[in-house]
Amino acid sequence: MNGKCATAAILSIFAAFLTTSVQAQPQAAAPSLVAPVAAQAWMDKSLAPDIRADLVQAQLTHEEELTLVRGYFGANNRGRTDAYPDGIRKALPGSAGYVAGIPRLSIPALTESDASLGVANGGEMRPGDQAVALPSSLLTAATWNSALAYAGGAMIGAEARRKGFNVMLAGGIDLAREPRGGRTFEYVGEDPLLAGVMAGEAIRGTQDQRIISTIKHFALNDQETGRNTMSANISDAAMRESDLLAFEIAIERGDPGAVMCSYNRINTVYACENDILLNKILKGDWGYKGFVLSDWGAVHSTVEAANNGLDQESAYNFDKEDYFGAALGQALAAGTVPQARLHDMVHRILRTMFAKGLFDNPPVKKPIDAGADLAVAQRDAEEGIVLLKNAKKLLPISFVKRPSRRITIIGGYADLGVLSGGGSSQVIPVGNVPELEVLTGGAVRMGPDQKPQIPTGTIILSPPSPYAAIRSLAPWARVVYYDGSDIAKAAALARISDIVIVFAQQWTGEGWDVPDLSLPGNQDELIAAVAGANPRTIVAIESGTPVTMPWLDKVGAVLETWYPGNRGANAIARILFGAVNPSGRLPITFPQSESQLPRTAIPGRERAYMRLPLEDTHSPFDVDYTEGANVGYKWFKSKKLIPLFPFGFGLSYTSFDFSRLKAAGGAALTVTFDMRNTGKREGMATAQVYATPPGGVARLIGWSKLDLKPGETRRVSLTTDPRLLASFDSEAKLWRVAAGDYGLALGSSSADISAGATVHMDASTIKP
Ligand code: BGC
């Protein structure tokens, strides 16, 4: 391992990652000075946000209105400062974005940072600029515990305030339609209800700290390969029932102040200039009152973008041209963008800033409360790690405590820390970040038959190390670590051990997809050899996506730990030794192989250069989402495919029984059932209910996660959101629940059903 660390490496790599071809930009016109307003009536907190916005907007000059719709890339930008109106760089160092305020009217600047997994530190890590790294959002989704999603969001919001940010570019929710997606770890799985609830709660948590959170990337940015040019082609009904339903639910629950439109095209039209998506669906059908900001480099026009719904160009110096600078002024003068449209953009931005507290509660810089925040990260990890296999109750490790006991830990840099995903969401975790691994692969050109390689990047490991955490829980044992580089040696060590824990890693990141779902390198071979030498082998996987497991039959136990964050090692150790009873459930299907997926290879990959995101060299290409709304387990069910592990699956150290399912249908569907702990120790059960409409495919319609004592039974009642039973009628723009008999299944996963029922529903319609 090349253990050369550190700041310089991060800087250069992030600079390469974040910097696009920056062209010289004309300086924006300086706002004209208007006499100060004596009484700033809009500062009256008792007024409604729309009224306050109207009051302040009436004072704005044309130039000032234009200032508010155009933002700057916050990070160093190769030292350039000419992007700022007065030549002075004002963004917080290392941050993602900055939109100048209007001090004379007390309008604060927007100070923006990434994002969903903690306060990211961009390209300019400086001592003391660390933040608590939450586990990946996919892990949070695996908790199926909306309170934890809220707590994580609130933790991030609180840290953001203390670092001076008032906008978090959080709320990643693109459905895991393409499990190989490089950002699968930043999102919340494959089901619209689970994703919508979890992302919505995280956003609510962040915004309760009186800052704005985005939801992103709107929409169908479901793969990274060719993300700047690919077109996600899908019918209106299918997108409304899948990817857009996830956004719709999350927006209702979390009320994000801003929506970030995505890089890709949808049905051939770029998301940030997509009238159907932005004007018709988001602002029209859903009545969204916040503002639409662009992803960094996702704007392609002035007139189309402005008229079709984009309200703010986030980082004009990332876009190919300065679309919302002088060009917007000219379009307004020429009347190709109506003046009223500029007023609407500005109104949306200002009313959101009032509504979310940016005027009344500006962030106050102070040190983060790392102790409290790490506890949030640990609880999340403890509930989101999924126990996938536990043959002969190998776990929890419970052998007699004797110094002669030998626990061998192999691979995965488990002596250093746990893995995190790469890209703009990267948090520099708190603690003594041990080593930063710089891969030397480089940007690789690949032909149709070649496997793409991982691009150059910095792998950041979160402390503490699993080795240290395991040792602290087993001080009586002889715990040894071996890096696994020599498979024969690893097997020999396994042979003389009482128990072996192999740490397996799959690094993923923004801007590239993994070529397949196998563990990279020779890890599959390593695990097979170790398990062959000692069946008491536990595999702890740190991955951004589902992975395949050719060695599954040989090993004793498997834990999917995702990217478990800044207290991930502690959570893993506590699960291994039984201090925590695992309760995570898969938010994404684990296929047996890529051949089971709707697309056996990532579209566009054959002509891909494995380049970093903004240097995307793809020519435009189409991806036809012919599976429609059948994403993930719905695809598997519709094709009668048996996955390696189904959506919703996860084991516990106790056992549960779900029974006495009763359903009341008619106009609305309510289900009632018993959840019982039939085992010998306390544990958290997650009962899931799936409904199958007449002629349709099963859909998750609700779940209940409960902590149950041994022998305890609780009766639970859930009322279903009727959209989950409906199909979308694109002509009438309505959800329609068809009259008929609906199959209901109560179970511990989408495939393990313990009780069923049939319920009759009346026909009904729901307005979006
Ligand atoms: C990512 C966004 C992120 C933005 C700012 C983009 O490359 O797609 O998710 O918020 O950069 O860092």
mmCIF file of N, CA and C and ligand atoms in Angstrom, residues 17-18 73 95-97 112-115 120 122 168-170 172 183 186-187 214 216-217 221 224 227 260-263 293-297 314-315 318 423-425 510-511 613-614, ligand 1:
data_model
loop_
_atom_site.group_PDB
_atom_site.id
_atom_site.type_symbol
_atom_site.label_atom_id
_atom_site.label_comp_id
_atom_site.label_asym_id
_atom_site.label_seq_id
_atom_site.Cartn_x
_atom_site.Cartn_y
_atom_site.Cartn_z
ATOM 1 N N PHE A 17 -10.448 16.880 -9.699
ATOM 2 C CA PHE A 17 -11.818 16.404 -9.676
ATOM 3 C C PHE A 17 -12.822 17.524 -9.917
ATOM 4 N N LEU A 18 -12.519 18.637 -9.326
ATOM 5 C CA LEU A 18 -13.530 19.686 -9.334
ATOM 6 C C LEU A 18 -13.358 20.722 -10.434
ATOM 7 N N PHE A 73 -18.443 29.001 -7.881
ATOM 8 C CA PHE A 73 -17.815 27.826 -7.284
ATOM 9 C C PHE A 73 -17.011 28.296 -6.080
ATOM 10 N N SER A 95 -15.377 25.369 0.083
ATOM 11 C CA SER A 95 -16.808 25.101 -0.017
ATOM 12 C C SER A 95 -17.230 24.958 -1.469
ATOM 13 N N ALA A 96 -18.477 24.501 -1.634
ATOM 14 C CA ALA A 96 -18.942 24.184 -2.982
ATOM 15 C C ALA A 96 -19.460 25.408 -3.726
ATOM 16 N N GLY A 97 -20.088 26.341 -3.013
ATOM 17 C CA GLY A 97 -20.704 27.433 -3.755
ATOM 18 C C GLY A 97 -20.989 28.659 -2.919
ATOM 19 N N GLU A 112 -22.588 27.713 0.574
ATOM 20 C CA GLU A 112 -23.072 26.361 0.282
ATOM 21 C C GLU A 112 -21.984 25.311 0.455
ATOM 22 N N SER A 113 -22.387 24.195 1.040
ATOM 23 C CA SER A 113 -21.440 23.081 1.154
ATOM 24 C C SER A 113 -22.151 21.770 0.855
ATOM 25 N N ASP A 114 -21.400 20.784 0.410
ATOM 26 C CA ASP A 114 -21.883 19.408 0.387
ATOM 27 C C ASP A 114 -21.777 18.866 1.806
ATOM 28 N N ALA A 115 -22.430 17.797 2.173
ATOM 29 C CA ALA A 115 -23.744 17.411 1.775
ATOM 30 C C ALA A 115 -24.274 16.298 2.640
ATOM 31 N N ALA A 120 -18.879 18.381 3.937
ATOM 32 C CA ALA A 120 -17.708 18.036 3.130
ATOM 33 C C ALA A 120 -16.727 19.198 3.139
ATOM 34 N N GLY A 122 -14.458 19.853 0.598
ATOM 35 C CA GLY A 122 -13.996 20.298 -0.710
ATOM 36 C C GLY A 122 -12.518 20.063 -0.913
ATOM 37 N N MET A 168 -27.071 23.510 2.556
ATOM 38 C CA MET A 168 -26.426 22.206 2.396
ATOM 39 C C MET A 168 -26.933 21.554 1.122
ATOM 40 N N LEU A 169 -25.994 21.129 0.296
ATOM 41 C CA LEU A 169 -26.343 20.523 -1.002
ATOM 42 C C LEU A 169 -26.606 19.037 -0.787
ATOM 43 N N ALA A 170 -27.558 18.782 0.094
ATOM 44 C CA ALA A 170 -27.807 17.418 0.564
ATOM 45 C C ALA A 170 -29.045 16.839 -0.115
ATOM 46 N N GLY A 172 -29.603 13.615 -1.427
ATOM 47 C CA GLY A 172 -29.428 12.744 -2.612
ATOM 48 C C GLY A 172 -30.439 11.612 -2.594
ATOM 49 N N ARG A 183 -22.528 6.603 -7.381
ATOM 50 C CA ARG A 183 -23.050 7.367 -6.244
ATOM 51 C C ARG A 183 -24.162 6.617 -5.519
ATOM 52 N N GLU A 186 -24.441 7.405 -2.001
ATOM 53 C CA GLU A 186 -24.945 8.724 -1.593
ATOM 54 C C GLU A 186 -26.465 8.770 -1.591
ATOM 55 N N TYR A 187 -27.091 7.735 -2.130
ATOM 56 C CA TYR A 187 -28.541 7.720 -2.269
ATOM 57 C C TYR A 187 -29.157 6.725 -1.292
ATOM 58 N N THR A 214 -30.939 21.208 -0.044
ATOM 59 C CA THR A 214 -31.458 20.846 -1.362
ATOM 60 C C THR A 214 -32.006 19.425 -1.291
ATOM 61 N N LYS A 216 -31.641 16.368 -4.382
ATOM 62 C CA LYS A 216 -30.907 16.250 -5.650
ATOM 63 C C LYS A 216 -30.805 14.793 -6.070
ATOM 64 N N HIS A 217 -30.474 14.475 -7.266
ATOM 65 C CA HIS A 217 -30.269 15.330 -8.434
ATOM 66 C C HIS A 217 -31.480 15.081 -9.296
ATOM 67 N N ASN A 221 -30.705 10.844 -12.534
ATOM 68 C CA ASN A 221 -29.238 10.793 -12.637
ATOM 69 C C ASN A 221 -28.809 9.453 -12.017
ATOM 70 N N GLU A 224 -23.499 7.268 -13.441
ATOM 71 C CA GLU A 224 -22.484 8.318 -13.565
ATOM 72 C C GLU A 224 -21.841 8.322 -14.945
ATOM 73 N N ARG A 227 -22.683 11.053 -17.463
ATOM 74 C CA ARG A 227 -23.772 11.764 -16.773
ATOM 75 C C ARG A 227 -24.047 13.144 -17.362
ATOM 76 N N MET A 260 -32.025 20.615 -6.729
ATOM 77 C CA MET A 260 -30.881 20.693 -7.644
ATOM 78 C C MET A 260 -31.182 19.854 -8.885
ATOM 79 N N CYS A 261 -31.233 20.551 -10.035
ATOM 80 C CA CYS A 261 -31.464 19.796 -11.275
ATOM 81 C C CYS A 261 -30.157 19.119 -11.677
ATOM 82 N N SER A 262 -30.287 18.001 -12.359
ATOM 83 C CA SER A 262 -29.158 17.093 -12.558
ATOM 84 C C SER A 262 -28.406 17.358 -13.866
ATOM 85 N N TYR A 263 -27.314 16.622 -14.039
ATOM 86 C CA TYR A 263 -26.469 16.780 -15.227
ATOM 87 C C TYR A 263 -27.106 16.227 -16.498
ATOM 88 N N LEU A 293 -31.916 25.107 -8.331
ATOM 89 C CA LEU A 293 -30.531 25.496 -8.620
ATOM 90 C C LEU A 293 -29.882 24.375 -9.423
ATOM 91 N N SER A 294 -28.887 24.733 -10.204
ATOM 92 C CA SER A 294 -28.291 23.757 -11.121
ATOM 93 C C SER A 294 -27.184 22.972 -10.436
ATOM 94 N N ASP A 295 -26.974 21.747 -10.895
ATOM 95 C CA ASP A 295 -25.758 21.047 -10.482
ATOM 96 C C ASP A 295 -24.574 21.770 -11.121
ATOM 97 N N TRP A 296 -23.407 21.523 -10.565
ATOM 98 C CA TRP A 296 -22.205 22.283 -10.939
ATOM 99 C C TRP A 296 -21.744 21.899 -12.352
ATOM 100 N N GLY A 297 -22.068 22.741 -13.302
ATOM 101 C CA GLY A 297 -21.730 22.436 -14.688
ATOM 102 C C GLY A 297 -22.896 21.862 -15.472
ATOM 103 N N SER A 314 -25.788 27.723 -10.365
ATOM 104 C CA SER A 314 -25.057 27.568 -9.101
ATOM 105 C C SER A 314 -23.619 28.024 -9.173
ATOM 106 N N ALA A 315 -22.955 27.678 -10.255
ATOM 107 C CA ALA A 315 -21.517 27.931 -10.323
ATOM 108 C C ALA A 315 -21.188 28.219 -11.767
ATOM 109 N N PHE A 318 -18.347 26.847 -13.605
ATOM 110 C CA PHE A 318 -18.309 25.426 -13.933
ATOM 111 C C PHE A 318 -18.997 25.160 -15.265
ATOM 112 N N GLY A 423 -15.729 11.725 -4.024
ATOM 113 C CA GLY A 423 -16.483 12.729 -4.770
ATOM 114 C C GLY A 423 -16.859 13.916 -3.919
ATOM 115 N N SER A 424 -17.832 14.674 -4.388
ATOM 116 C CA SER A 424 -18.155 15.929 -3.706
ATOM 117 C C SER A 424 -18.712 15.713 -2.303
ATOM 118 N N SER A 425 -19.221 14.528 -2.011
ATOM 119 C CA SER A 425 -19.777 14.290 -0.674
ATOM 120 C C SER A 425 -18.700 13.907 0.337
ATOM 121 N N GLU A 510 -18.127 9.444 -6.995
ATOM 122 C CA GLU A 510 -18.839 10.270 -7.972
ATOM 123 C C GLU A 510 -18.075 10.329 -9.292
ATOM 124 N N GLY A 511 -18.808 10.322 -10.391
ATOM 125 C CA GLY A 511 -18.204 10.543 -11.694
ATOM 126 C C GLY A 511 -17.847 9.272 -12.438
ATOM 127 N N PRO A 613 -15.588 13.638 -13.683
ATOM 128 C CA PRO A 613 -16.923 13.961 -14.165
ATOM 129 C C PRO A 613 -17.020 15.118 -15.138
ATOM 130 N N LEU A 614 -16.316 16.172 -14.882
ATOM 131 C CA LEU A 614 -16.561 17.351 -15.696
ATOM 132 C C LEU A 614 -15.735 17.348 -16.973
HETATM 133 C C1 BGC B 1 -22.304 17.122 -7.654
HETATM 134 C C2 BGC B 1 -23.304 17.681 -6.674
HETATM 135 C C3 BGC B 1 -22.603 18.623 -5.728
HETATM 136 C C4 BGC B 1 -21.901 19.709 -6.523
HETATM 137 C C5 BGC B 1 -21.186 20.724 -5.675
HETATM 138 C C6 BGC B 1 -21.466 18.199 -8.311
HETATM 139 O O1 BGC B 1 -20.412 17.623 -9.021
HETATM 140 O O2 BGC B 1 -22.989 16.364 -8.631
HETATM 141 O O3 BGC B 1 -23.918 16.637 -5.966
HETATM 142 O O4 BGC B 1 -23.515 19.156 -4.817
HETATM 143 O O5 BGC B 1 -20.960 19.099 -7.376
HETATM 144 O O6 BGC B 1 -20.080 20.174 -5.069
#
